Amino acid sequence: MAGTDRSRGMIDGAVGPAVVLVQPQLGDNIGSCARAMLNCGLFDMRLVSPRDGWPNPRAIAMASGATAVLDRARVFETTAEACADLNYVLATTTRSRDMKKPALTPRTAAVELRKRVALGQGVGLLFGPERAGLVNEDVTLADAVLSVPLNPGFSSLNLAQAVLLIGYEWYQAEDATPPLTMMDEDSPPVTVKAREFFFTRLETLLDEAGFFYPDHLAPTIKRNLRTLFTRADMSEQEVQTLHGVLKALTEGPRRRSRRDRGTS
């Protein structure tokens, strides 16, 4: 392959962000993304319900030798499962959303990702299907969105282009890592899995209390609540505190009732 010098060896790709391809439609595009990832020293490819199944021979052909990425690719049924072990997730999108989330450019995102990786956090990038991109339910999983500033009259990128562009900024930002003392290591950021468990518990309790009314607005209300908490960049301890709040709100009245009966 032109531009490849195998005598120089492969860079260490163990610490880069995970590239999560949500419902990719063509094996060719997965292979092209693998090639783009290896160009930028990224190895962690995660596939969410690929349309044509996995493994895919067309992906191998289009990868042009990037088997180091394809051999490690993992398949998940849902986006939440693919992101479960990550602490910080960026959703790539060119569309404006009815959500209030921080919006980063690729260059700014690369610096933020480098900072978090240096602190030992798991980070990831979400890319949607080729035809329509990410749906709102996927974007709500992310801590922030990533948009590429291009010609507003024609800003469409194919999947591999988007991966290469953002991966390039990641690779170029290697020397921008700030000191490790910027965050409190005693309170690490919560994982997506732990955060989703809290959301599920909160929604269940609110549903039992009749909070989601009227019914047709329930999905929007739930999405707004999730956006609020993901924007807070919560730590593990903060989520545990919130679990304690829920427990106090649900069990506190029962304890007081039992205590009152015992003293009457």
PDB file of C-alpha atoms in Angstrom:
ATOM      1  CA  MET A   1       0.000   0.000   0.000  1.00  0.00           C
ATOM      2  CA  ALA A   2       1.245   3.489  -0.811  1.00  0.00           C
ATOM      3  CA  GLY A   3       2.286   5.414   2.273  1.00  0.00           C
ATOM      4  CA  THR A   4       2.810   2.307   4.429  1.00  0.00           C
ATOM      5  CA  ASP A   5       6.223   1.547   5.925  1.00  0.00           C
ATOM      6  CA  ARG A   6       5.926  -1.689   7.897  1.00  0.00           C
ATOM      7  CA  SER A   7       9.558  -1.456   8.989  1.00  0.00           C
ATOM      8  CA  ARG A   8       8.622   1.409  11.313  1.00  0.00           C
ATOM      9  CA  GLY A   9       6.242  -0.749  13.338  1.00  0.00           C
ATOM     10  CA  MET A  10       2.727  -0.035  14.623  1.00  0.00           C
ATOM     11  CA  ILE A  11       1.938   2.626  17.202  1.00  0.00           C
ATOM     12  CA  ASP A  12       0.291   1.621  20.471  1.00  0.00           C
ATOM     13  CA  GLY A  13      -3.461   1.826  19.948  1.00  0.00           C
ATOM     14  CA  ALA A  14      -4.537   0.613  23.366  1.00  0.00           C
ATOM     15  CA  VAL A  15      -5.484   4.031  24.729  1.00  0.00           C
ATOM     16  CA  GLY A  16      -7.410   5.695  21.902  1.00  0.00           C
ATOM     17  CA  PRO A  17     -11.133   6.398  21.848  1.00  0.00           C
ATOM     18  CA  ALA A  18     -13.559   3.673  20.863  1.00  0.00           C
ATOM     19  CA  VAL A  19     -15.174   4.204  17.460  1.00  0.00           C
ATOM     20  CA  VAL A  20     -18.797   3.065  17.750  1.00  0.00           C
ATOM     21  CA  LEU A  21     -20.536   2.534  14.400  1.00  0.00           C
ATOM     22  CA  VAL A  22     -24.278   2.392  15.027  1.00  0.00           C
ATOM     23  CA  GLN A  23     -26.144   0.112  12.584  1.00  0.00           C
ATOM     24  CA  PRO A  24     -23.653   0.461   9.704  1.00  0.00           C
ATOM     25  CA  GLN A  25     -25.290  -0.604   6.468  1.00  0.00           C
ATOM     26  CA  LEU A  26     -22.439  -1.725   4.218  1.00  0.00           C
ATOM     27  CA  GLY A  27     -19.451  -3.919   4.905  1.00  0.00           C
ATOM     28  CA  ASP A  28     -17.475  -1.734   2.479  1.00  0.00           C
ATOM     29  CA  ASN A  29     -17.991   1.263   4.738  1.00  0.00           C
ATOM     30  CA  ILE A  30     -16.926  -0.669   7.828  1.00  0.00           C
ATOM     31  CA  GLY A  31     -13.719  -1.635   6.033  1.00  0.00           C
ATOM     32  CA  SER A  32     -13.094   1.956   4.969  1.00  0.00           C
ATOM     33  CA  CYS A  33     -13.603   3.091   8.564  1.00  0.00           C
ATOM     34  CA  ALA A  34     -11.112   0.472   9.756  1.00  0.00           C
ATOM     35  CA  ARG A  35      -8.540   1.821   7.311  1.00  0.00           C
ATOM     36  CA  ALA A  36      -9.196   5.387   8.478  1.00  0.00           C
ATOM     37  CA  MET A  37      -8.883   4.305  12.111  1.00  0.00           C
ATOM     38  CA  LEU A  38      -5.545   2.590  11.561  1.00  0.00           C
ATOM     39  CA  ASN A  39      -4.281   5.700   9.745  1.00  0.00           C
ATOM     40  CA  CYS A  40      -4.879   7.581  12.976  1.00  0.00           C
ATOM     41  CA  GLY A  41      -3.706   4.934  15.427  1.00  0.00           C
ATOM     42  CA  LEU A  42      -7.197   3.898  16.555  1.00  0.00           C
ATOM     43  CA  PHE A  43      -7.937   0.212  17.143  1.00  0.00           C
ATOM     44  CA  ASP A  44     -11.134  -0.083  19.203  1.00  0.00           C
ATOM     45  CA  MET A  45     -13.976  -0.576  16.698  1.00  0.00           C
ATOM     46  CA  ARG A  46     -17.431  -1.386  18.068  1.00  0.00           C
ATOM     47  CA  LEU A  47     -20.322  -2.317  15.777  1.00  0.00           C
ATOM     48  CA  VAL A  48     -23.952  -1.944  16.844  1.00  0.00           C
ATOM     49  CA  SER A  49     -26.241  -4.313  14.909  1.00  0.00           C
ATOM     50  CA  PRO A  50     -24.486  -4.132  11.511  1.00  0.00           C
ATOM     51  CA  ARG A  51     -27.153  -4.580   8.842  1.00  0.00           C
ATOM     52  CA  ASP A  52     -25.324  -7.259   6.840  1.00  0.00           C
ATOM     53  CA  GLY A  53     -23.989  -9.151   9.842  1.00  0.00           C
ATOM     54  CA  TRP A  54     -20.436  -9.743  11.017  1.00  0.00           C
ATOM     55  CA  PRO A  55     -17.817 -10.736   9.966  1.00  0.00           C
ATOM     56  CA  ASN A  56     -18.217  -9.336   6.475  1.00  0.00           C
ATOM     57  CA  PRO A  57     -15.827 -10.205   3.602  1.00  0.00           C
ATOM     58  CA  ARG A  58     -16.472  -6.874   1.881  1.00  0.00           C
ATOM     59  CA  ALA A  59     -15.162  -5.088   4.956  1.00  0.00           C
ATOM     60  CA  ILE A  60     -11.907  -7.051   4.759  1.00  0.00           C
ATOM     61  CA  ALA A  61     -11.473  -6.131   1.092  1.00  0.00           C
ATOM     62  CA  MET A  62     -12.081  -2.415   1.676  1.00  0.00           C
ATOM     63  CA  ALA A  63      -9.861  -2.270   4.779  1.00  0.00           C
ATOM     64  CA  SER A  64      -6.766  -2.559   2.544  1.00  0.00           C
ATOM     65  CA  GLY A  65      -4.790  -4.411   5.182  1.00  0.00           C
ATOM     66  CA  ALA A  66      -6.215  -2.768   8.323  1.00  0.00           C
ATOM     67  CA  THR A  67      -6.853  -6.187   9.853  1.00  0.00           C
ATOM     68  CA  ALA A  68      -5.418  -5.029  13.175  1.00  0.00           C
ATOM     69  CA  VAL A  69      -8.676  -3.085  13.573  1.00  0.00           C
ATOM     70  CA  LEU A  70     -11.111  -5.592  12.058  1.00  0.00           C
ATOM     71  CA  ASP A  71      -9.703  -8.509  14.069  1.00  0.00           C
ATOM     72  CA  ARG A  72     -10.488  -6.627  17.293  1.00  0.00           C
ATOM     73  CA  ALA A  73     -13.937  -5.383  16.235  1.00  0.00           C
ATOM     74  CA  ARG A  74     -16.722  -6.252  18.662  1.00  0.00           C
ATOM     75  CA  VAL A  75     -20.455  -6.473  17.956  1.00  0.00           C
ATOM     76  CA  PHE A  76     -23.209  -5.235  20.283  1.00  0.00           C
ATOM     77  CA  GLU A  77     -26.987  -5.311  20.073  1.00  0.00           C
ATOM     78  CA  THR A  78     -27.566  -1.768  21.379  1.00  0.00           C
ATOM     79  CA  THR A  79     -25.695   1.504  21.528  1.00  0.00           C
ATOM     80  CA  ALA A  80     -25.981   1.556  25.318  1.00  0.00           C
ATOM     81  CA  GLU A  81     -24.234  -1.827  25.534  1.00  0.00           C
ATOM     82  CA  ALA A  82     -21.478  -0.658  23.206  1.00  0.00           C
ATOM     83  CA  CYS A  83     -20.846   2.380  25.434  1.00  0.00           C
ATOM     84  CA  ALA A  84     -21.421   0.732  28.815  1.00  0.00           C
ATOM     85  CA  ASP A  85     -17.773   0.805  29.961  1.00  0.00           C
ATOM     86  CA  LEU A  86     -17.056   4.342  28.728  1.00  0.00           C
ATOM     87  CA  ASN A  87     -16.938   7.472  30.881  1.00  0.00           C
ATOM     88  CA  TYR A  88     -17.246  10.123  28.177  1.00  0.00           C
ATOM     89  CA  VAL A  89     -19.013   9.808  24.816  1.00  0.00           C
ATOM     90  CA  LEU A  90     -19.308  12.218  21.898  1.00  0.00           C
ATOM     91  CA  ALA A  91     -22.085  11.868  19.299  1.00  0.00           C
ATOM     92  CA  THR A  92     -21.228  13.005  15.780  1.00  0.00           C
ATOM     93  CA  THR A  93     -24.096  14.851  14.129  1.00  0.00           C
ATOM     94  CA  THR A  94     -24.663  17.667  11.642  1.00  0.00           C
ATOM     95  CA  ARG A  95     -28.301  18.195  12.569  1.00  0.00           C
ATOM     96  CA  SER A  96     -29.579  20.559  15.223  1.00  0.00           C
ATOM     97  CA  ARG A  97     -31.340  18.656  18.005  1.00  0.00           C
ATOM     98  CA  ASP A  98     -34.033  19.546  20.505  1.00  0.00           C
ATOM     99  CA  MET A  99     -31.484  19.025  23.278  1.00  0.00           C
ATOM    100  CA  LYS A 100     -29.196  21.278  25.243  1.00  0.00           C
ATOM    101  CA  LYS A 101     -25.767  19.676  24.970  1.00  0.00           C
ATOM    102  CA  PRO A 102     -22.256  21.091  24.577  1.00  0.00           C
ATOM    103  CA  ALA A 103     -21.182  21.139  20.920  1.00  0.00           C
ATOM    104  CA  LEU A 104     -17.518  20.608  20.084  1.00  0.00           C
ATOM    105  CA  THR A 105     -15.509  20.914  16.886  1.00  0.00           C
ATOM    106  CA  PRO A 106     -13.184  18.007  16.019  1.00  0.00           C
ATOM    107  CA  ARG A 107     -10.125  19.963  17.169  1.00  0.00           C
ATOM    108  CA  THR A 108     -11.661  20.932  20.502  1.00  0.00           C
ATOM    109  CA  ALA A 109     -12.987  17.401  20.939  1.00  0.00           C
ATOM    110  CA  ALA A 110      -9.535  15.919  20.341  1.00  0.00           C
ATOM    111  CA  VAL A 111      -8.043  17.990  23.156  1.00  0.00           C
ATOM    112  CA  GLU A 112     -10.867  17.015  25.506  1.00  0.00           C
ATOM    113  CA  LEU A 113     -10.520  13.336  24.595  1.00  0.00           C
ATOM    114  CA  ARG A 114      -6.751  13.429  25.127  1.00  0.00           C
ATOM    115  CA  LYS A 115      -7.226  15.039  28.529  1.00  0.00           C
ATOM    116  CA  ARG A 116      -9.675  12.378  29.645  1.00  0.00           C
ATOM    117  CA  VAL A 117      -7.632   9.459  28.298  1.00  0.00           C
ATOM    118  CA  ALA A 118      -4.606  10.787  30.185  1.00  0.00           C
ATOM    119  CA  LEU A 119      -6.714  10.600  33.343  1.00  0.00           C
ATOM    120  CA  GLY A 120      -7.530   6.947  32.691  1.00  0.00           C
ATOM    121  CA  GLN A 121     -11.063   7.449  31.417  1.00  0.00           C
ATOM    122  CA  GLY A 122     -12.721   5.410  28.689  1.00  0.00           C
ATOM    123  CA  VAL A 123     -13.882   7.621  25.811  1.00  0.00           C
ATOM    124  CA  GLY A 124     -15.809   6.971  22.636  1.00  0.00           C
ATOM    125  CA  LEU A 125     -17.143   8.450  19.408  1.00  0.00           C
ATOM    126  CA  LEU A 126     -20.623   7.619  18.098  1.00  0.00           C
ATOM    127  CA  PHE A 127     -21.236   7.516  14.340  1.00  0.00           C
ATOM    128  CA  GLY A 128     -24.712   6.879  12.964  1.00  0.00           C
ATOM    129  CA  PRO A 129     -25.978   4.871   9.971  1.00  0.00           C
ATOM    130  CA  GLU A 130     -24.949   6.096   6.530  1.00  0.00           C
ATOM    131  CA  ARG A 131     -28.467   7.023   5.412  1.00  0.00           C
ATOM    132  CA  ALA A 132     -29.809   9.114   8.291  1.00  0.00           C
ATOM    133  CA  GLY A 133     -27.227   9.373  11.076  1.00  0.00           C
ATOM    134  CA  LEU A 134     -27.844   8.961  14.775  1.00  0.00           C
ATOM    135  CA  VAL A 135     -31.359   8.994  16.220  1.00  0.00           C
ATOM    136  CA  ASN A 136     -32.226  11.042  19.305  1.00  0.00           C
ATOM    137  CA  GLU A 137     -32.160   7.997  21.585  1.00  0.00           C
ATOM    138  CA  ASP A 138     -28.498   7.457  20.684  1.00  0.00           C
ATOM    139  CA  VAL A 139     -27.581  11.113  21.064  1.00  0.00           C
ATOM    140  CA  THR A 140     -29.038  11.196  24.587  1.00  0.00           C
ATOM    141  CA  LEU A 141     -26.381   8.654  25.631  1.00  0.00           C
ATOM    142  CA  ALA A 142     -23.639  11.124  24.781  1.00  0.00           C
ATOM    143  CA  ASP A 143     -22.125  13.736  27.058  1.00  0.00           C
ATOM    144  CA  ALA A 144     -21.753  16.185  24.165  1.00  0.00           C
ATOM    145  CA  VAL A 145     -22.115  16.377  20.386  1.00  0.00           C
ATOM    146  CA  LEU A 146     -19.382  16.770  17.810  1.00  0.00           C
ATOM    147  CA  SER A 147     -20.070  18.715  14.631  1.00  0.00           C
ATOM    148  CA  VAL A 148     -17.652  19.367  11.771  1.00  0.00           C
ATOM    149  CA  PRO A 149     -17.672  22.996  10.541  1.00  0.00           C
ATOM    150  CA  LEU A 150     -17.903  22.675   6.756  1.00  0.00           C
ATOM    151  CA  ASN A 151     -19.613  24.410   3.855  1.00  0.00           C
ATOM    152  CA  PRO A 152     -23.136  25.014   5.247  1.00  0.00           C
ATOM    153  CA  GLY A 153     -24.581  24.441   1.779  1.00  0.00           C
ATOM    154  CA  PHE A 154     -22.957  21.010   1.498  1.00  0.00           C
ATOM    155  CA  SER A 155     -21.636  19.555   4.744  1.00  0.00           C
ATOM    156  CA  SER A 156     -22.430  15.888   4.100  1.00  0.00           C
ATOM    157  CA  LEU A 157     -19.635  13.410   4.827  1.00  0.00           C
ATOM    158  CA  ASN A 158     -19.593   9.692   4.201  1.00  0.00           C
ATOM    159  CA  LEU A 159     -18.928   7.449   7.187  1.00  0.00           C
ATOM    160  CA  ALA A 160     -15.223   6.835   6.563  1.00  0.00           C
ATOM    161  CA  GLN A 161     -14.593  10.524   5.853  1.00  0.00           C
ATOM    162  CA  ALA A 162     -16.085  11.456   9.214  1.00  0.00           C
ATOM    163  CA  VAL A 163     -14.027   8.833  11.043  1.00  0.00           C
ATOM    164  CA  LEU A 164     -10.829   9.932   9.278  1.00  0.00           C
ATOM    165  CA  LEU A 165     -11.406  13.643   9.881  1.00  0.00           C
ATOM    166  CA  ILE A 166     -12.054  13.239  13.605  1.00  0.00           C
ATOM    167  CA  GLY A 167      -9.384  10.571  13.984  1.00  0.00           C
ATOM    168  CA  TYR A 168      -6.854  12.890  12.359  1.00  0.00           C
ATOM    169  CA  GLU A 169      -7.561  15.619  14.902  1.00  0.00           C
ATOM    170  CA  TRP A 170      -7.149  13.041  17.691  1.00  0.00           C
ATOM    171  CA  TYR A 171      -3.782  11.971  16.276  1.00  0.00           C
ATOM    172  CA  GLN A 172      -2.558  15.546  15.842  1.00  0.00           C
ATOM    173  CA  ALA A 173      -3.531  16.528  19.388  1.00  0.00           C
ATOM    174  CA  GLU A 174      -1.087  14.087  20.996  1.00  0.00           C
ATOM    175  CA  ASP A 175       1.037  16.850  22.509  1.00  0.00           C
ATOM    176  CA  ALA A 176      -1.955  18.776  23.893  1.00  0.00           C
ATOM    177  CA  THR A 177      -2.490  16.534  26.924  1.00  0.00           C
ATOM    178  CA  PRO A 178      -2.828  18.715  30.066  1.00  0.00           C
ATOM    179  CA  PRO A 179      -1.489  17.758  33.535  1.00  0.00           C
ATOM    180  CA  LEU A 180      -3.046  14.792  35.270  1.00  0.00           C
ATOM    181  CA  THR A 181      -3.907  16.833  38.346  1.00  0.00           C
ATOM    182  CA  MET A 182      -6.872  18.622  36.761  1.00  0.00           C
ATOM    183  CA  MET A 183      -9.448  16.129  38.068  1.00  0.00           C
ATOM    184  CA  ASP A 184     -10.064  14.435  41.407  1.00  0.00           C
ATOM    185  CA  GLU A 185      -8.971  10.805  41.036  1.00  0.00           C
ATOM    186  CA  ASP A 186     -10.920   9.886  44.199  1.00  0.00           C
ATOM    187  CA  SER A 187     -14.189  10.510  42.375  1.00  0.00           C
ATOM    188  CA  PRO A 188     -13.942   9.111  38.829  1.00  0.00           C
ATOM    189  CA  PRO A 189     -16.626   9.871  36.230  1.00  0.00           C
ATOM    190  CA  VAL A 190     -19.569   7.501  36.147  1.00  0.00           C
ATOM    191  CA  THR A 191     -19.735   4.889  33.387  1.00  0.00           C
ATOM    192  CA  VAL A 192     -22.594   4.838  30.882  1.00  0.00           C
ATOM    193  CA  LYS A 193     -23.797   1.536  32.361  1.00  0.00           C
ATOM    194  CA  ALA A 194     -24.042   2.931  35.910  1.00  0.00           C
ATOM    195  CA  ARG A 195     -25.648   6.110  34.638  1.00  0.00           C
ATOM    196  CA  GLU A 196     -28.255   4.151  32.659  1.00  0.00           C
ATOM    197  CA  PHE A 197     -29.091   2.092  35.754  1.00  0.00           C
ATOM    198  CA  PHE A 198     -29.794   5.303  37.663  1.00  0.00           C
ATOM    199  CA  PHE A 199     -31.928   6.675  34.801  1.00  0.00           C
ATOM    200  CA  THR A 200     -33.971   3.470  34.690  1.00  0.00           C
ATOM    201  CA  ARG A 201     -34.579   3.561  38.442  1.00  0.00           C
ATOM    202  CA  LEU A 202     -35.504   7.260  38.369  1.00  0.00           C
ATOM    203  CA  GLU A 203     -37.913   6.824  35.463  1.00  0.00           C
ATOM    204  CA  THR A 204     -39.561   3.822  37.111  1.00  0.00           C
ATOM    205  CA  LEU A 205     -40.211   5.747  40.333  1.00  0.00           C
ATOM    206  CA  LEU A 206     -41.455   8.815  38.469  1.00  0.00           C
ATOM    207  CA  ASP A 207     -43.735   6.641  36.356  1.00  0.00           C
ATOM    208  CA  GLU A 208     -45.205   5.054  39.488  1.00  0.00           C
ATOM    209  CA  ALA A 209     -45.808   8.526  40.876  1.00  0.00           C
ATOM    210  CA  GLY A 210     -47.680   9.587  37.726  1.00  0.00           C
ATOM    211  CA  PHE A 211     -45.078  12.176  36.768  1.00  0.00           C
ATOM    212  CA  PHE A 212     -45.065  11.390  33.037  1.00  0.00           C
ATOM    213  CA  TYR A 213     -48.331  13.062  32.106  1.00  0.00           C
ATOM    214  CA  PRO A 214     -49.792  13.399  29.561  1.00  0.00           C
ATOM    215  CA  ASP A 215     -48.694  10.076  28.088  1.00  0.00           C
ATOM    216  CA  HIS A 216     -47.738  11.405  24.674  1.00  0.00           C
ATOM    217  CA  LEU A 217     -45.162  13.749  26.248  1.00  0.00           C
ATOM    218  CA  ALA A 218     -43.501  11.000  28.299  1.00  0.00           C
ATOM    219  CA  PRO A 219     -40.683  10.274  25.782  1.00  0.00           C
ATOM    220  CA  THR A 220     -39.781  13.970  25.552  1.00  0.00           C
ATOM    221  CA  ILE A 221     -39.811  14.413  29.332  1.00  0.00           C
ATOM    222  CA  LYS A 222     -37.589  11.356  29.806  1.00  0.00           C
ATOM    223  CA  ARG A 223     -35.177  12.574  27.155  1.00  0.00           C
ATOM    224  CA  ASN A 224     -34.964  15.999  28.805  1.00  0.00           C
ATOM    225  CA  LEU A 225     -34.208  14.419  32.185  1.00  0.00           C
ATOM    226  CA  ARG A 226     -31.473  12.251  30.694  1.00  0.00           C
ATOM    227  CA  THR A 227     -29.954  15.226  28.883  1.00  0.00           C
ATOM    228  CA  LEU A 228     -29.925  17.218  32.120  1.00  0.00           C
ATOM    229  CA  PHE A 229     -27.988  14.539  34.002  1.00  0.00           C
ATOM    230  CA  THR A 230     -25.562  13.644  31.200  1.00  0.00           C
ATOM    231  CA  ARG A 231     -24.708  17.319  30.818  1.00  0.00           C
ATOM    232  CA  ALA A 232     -23.717  17.373  34.509  1.00  0.00           C
ATOM    233  CA  ASP A 233     -20.725  15.058  33.842  1.00  0.00           C
ATOM    234  CA  MET A 234     -21.459  13.165  37.064  1.00  0.00           C
ATOM    235  CA  SER A 235     -18.955  11.204  39.123  1.00  0.00           C
ATOM    236  CA  GLU A 236     -19.555   7.732  40.548  1.00  0.00           C
ATOM    237  CA  GLN A 237     -20.014   9.184  44.030  1.00  0.00           C
ATOM    238  CA  GLU A 238     -22.548  11.745  42.800  1.00  0.00           C
ATOM    239  CA  VAL A 239     -24.635   9.001  41.208  1.00  0.00           C
ATOM    240  CA  GLN A 240     -24.495   6.993  44.434  1.00  0.00           C
ATOM    241  CA  THR A 241     -25.712  10.087  46.283  1.00  0.00           C
ATOM    242  CA  LEU A 242     -28.613  10.380  43.863  1.00  0.00           C
ATOM    243  CA  HIS A 243     -29.488   6.739  44.502  1.00  0.00           C
ATOM    244  CA  GLY A 244     -29.550   7.619  48.212  1.00  0.00           C
ATOM    245  CA  VAL A 245     -31.893  10.516  47.486  1.00  0.00           C
ATOM    246  CA  LEU A 246     -34.282   8.199  45.628  1.00  0.00           C
ATOM    247  CA  LYS A 247     -34.169   5.704  48.482  1.00  0.00           C
ATOM    248  CA  ALA A 248     -34.904   8.396  51.057  1.00  0.00           C
ATOM    249  CA  LEU A 249     -37.814   9.746  49.030  1.00  0.00           C
ATOM    250  CA  THR A 250     -39.392   6.309  48.592  1.00  0.00           C
ATOM    251  CA  GLU A 251     -38.606   4.673  51.930  1.00  0.00           C
ATOM    252  CA  GLY A 252     -38.594   7.723  54.194  1.00  0.00           C
ATOM    253  CA  PRO A 253     -42.401   8.067  54.394  1.00  0.00           C
ATOM    254  CA  ARG A 254     -42.708   4.337  55.169  1.00  0.00           C
ATOM    255  CA  ARG A 255     -40.164   4.557  57.985  1.00  0.00           C
ATOM    256  CA  ARG A 256     -41.901   7.581  59.477  1.00  0.00           C
ATOM    257  CA  SER A 257     -45.239   5.781  59.223  1.00  0.00           C
ATOM    258  CA  ARG A 258     -43.879   2.718  61.050  1.00  0.00           C
ATOM    259  CA  ARG A 259     -42.263   4.895  63.704  1.00  0.00           C
ATOM    260  CA  ASP A 260     -45.485   6.820  64.289  1.00  0.00           C
ATOM    261  CA  ARG A 261     -47.461   3.613  64.656  1.00  0.00           C
ATOM    262  CA  GLY A 262     -44.928   2.283  67.135  1.00  0.00           C
ATOM    263  CA  THR A 263     -45.200   5.370  69.383  1.00  0.00           C
ATOM    264  CA  SER A 264     -48.966   5.745  69.250  1.00  0.00           C
TER     265      SER A 264
END
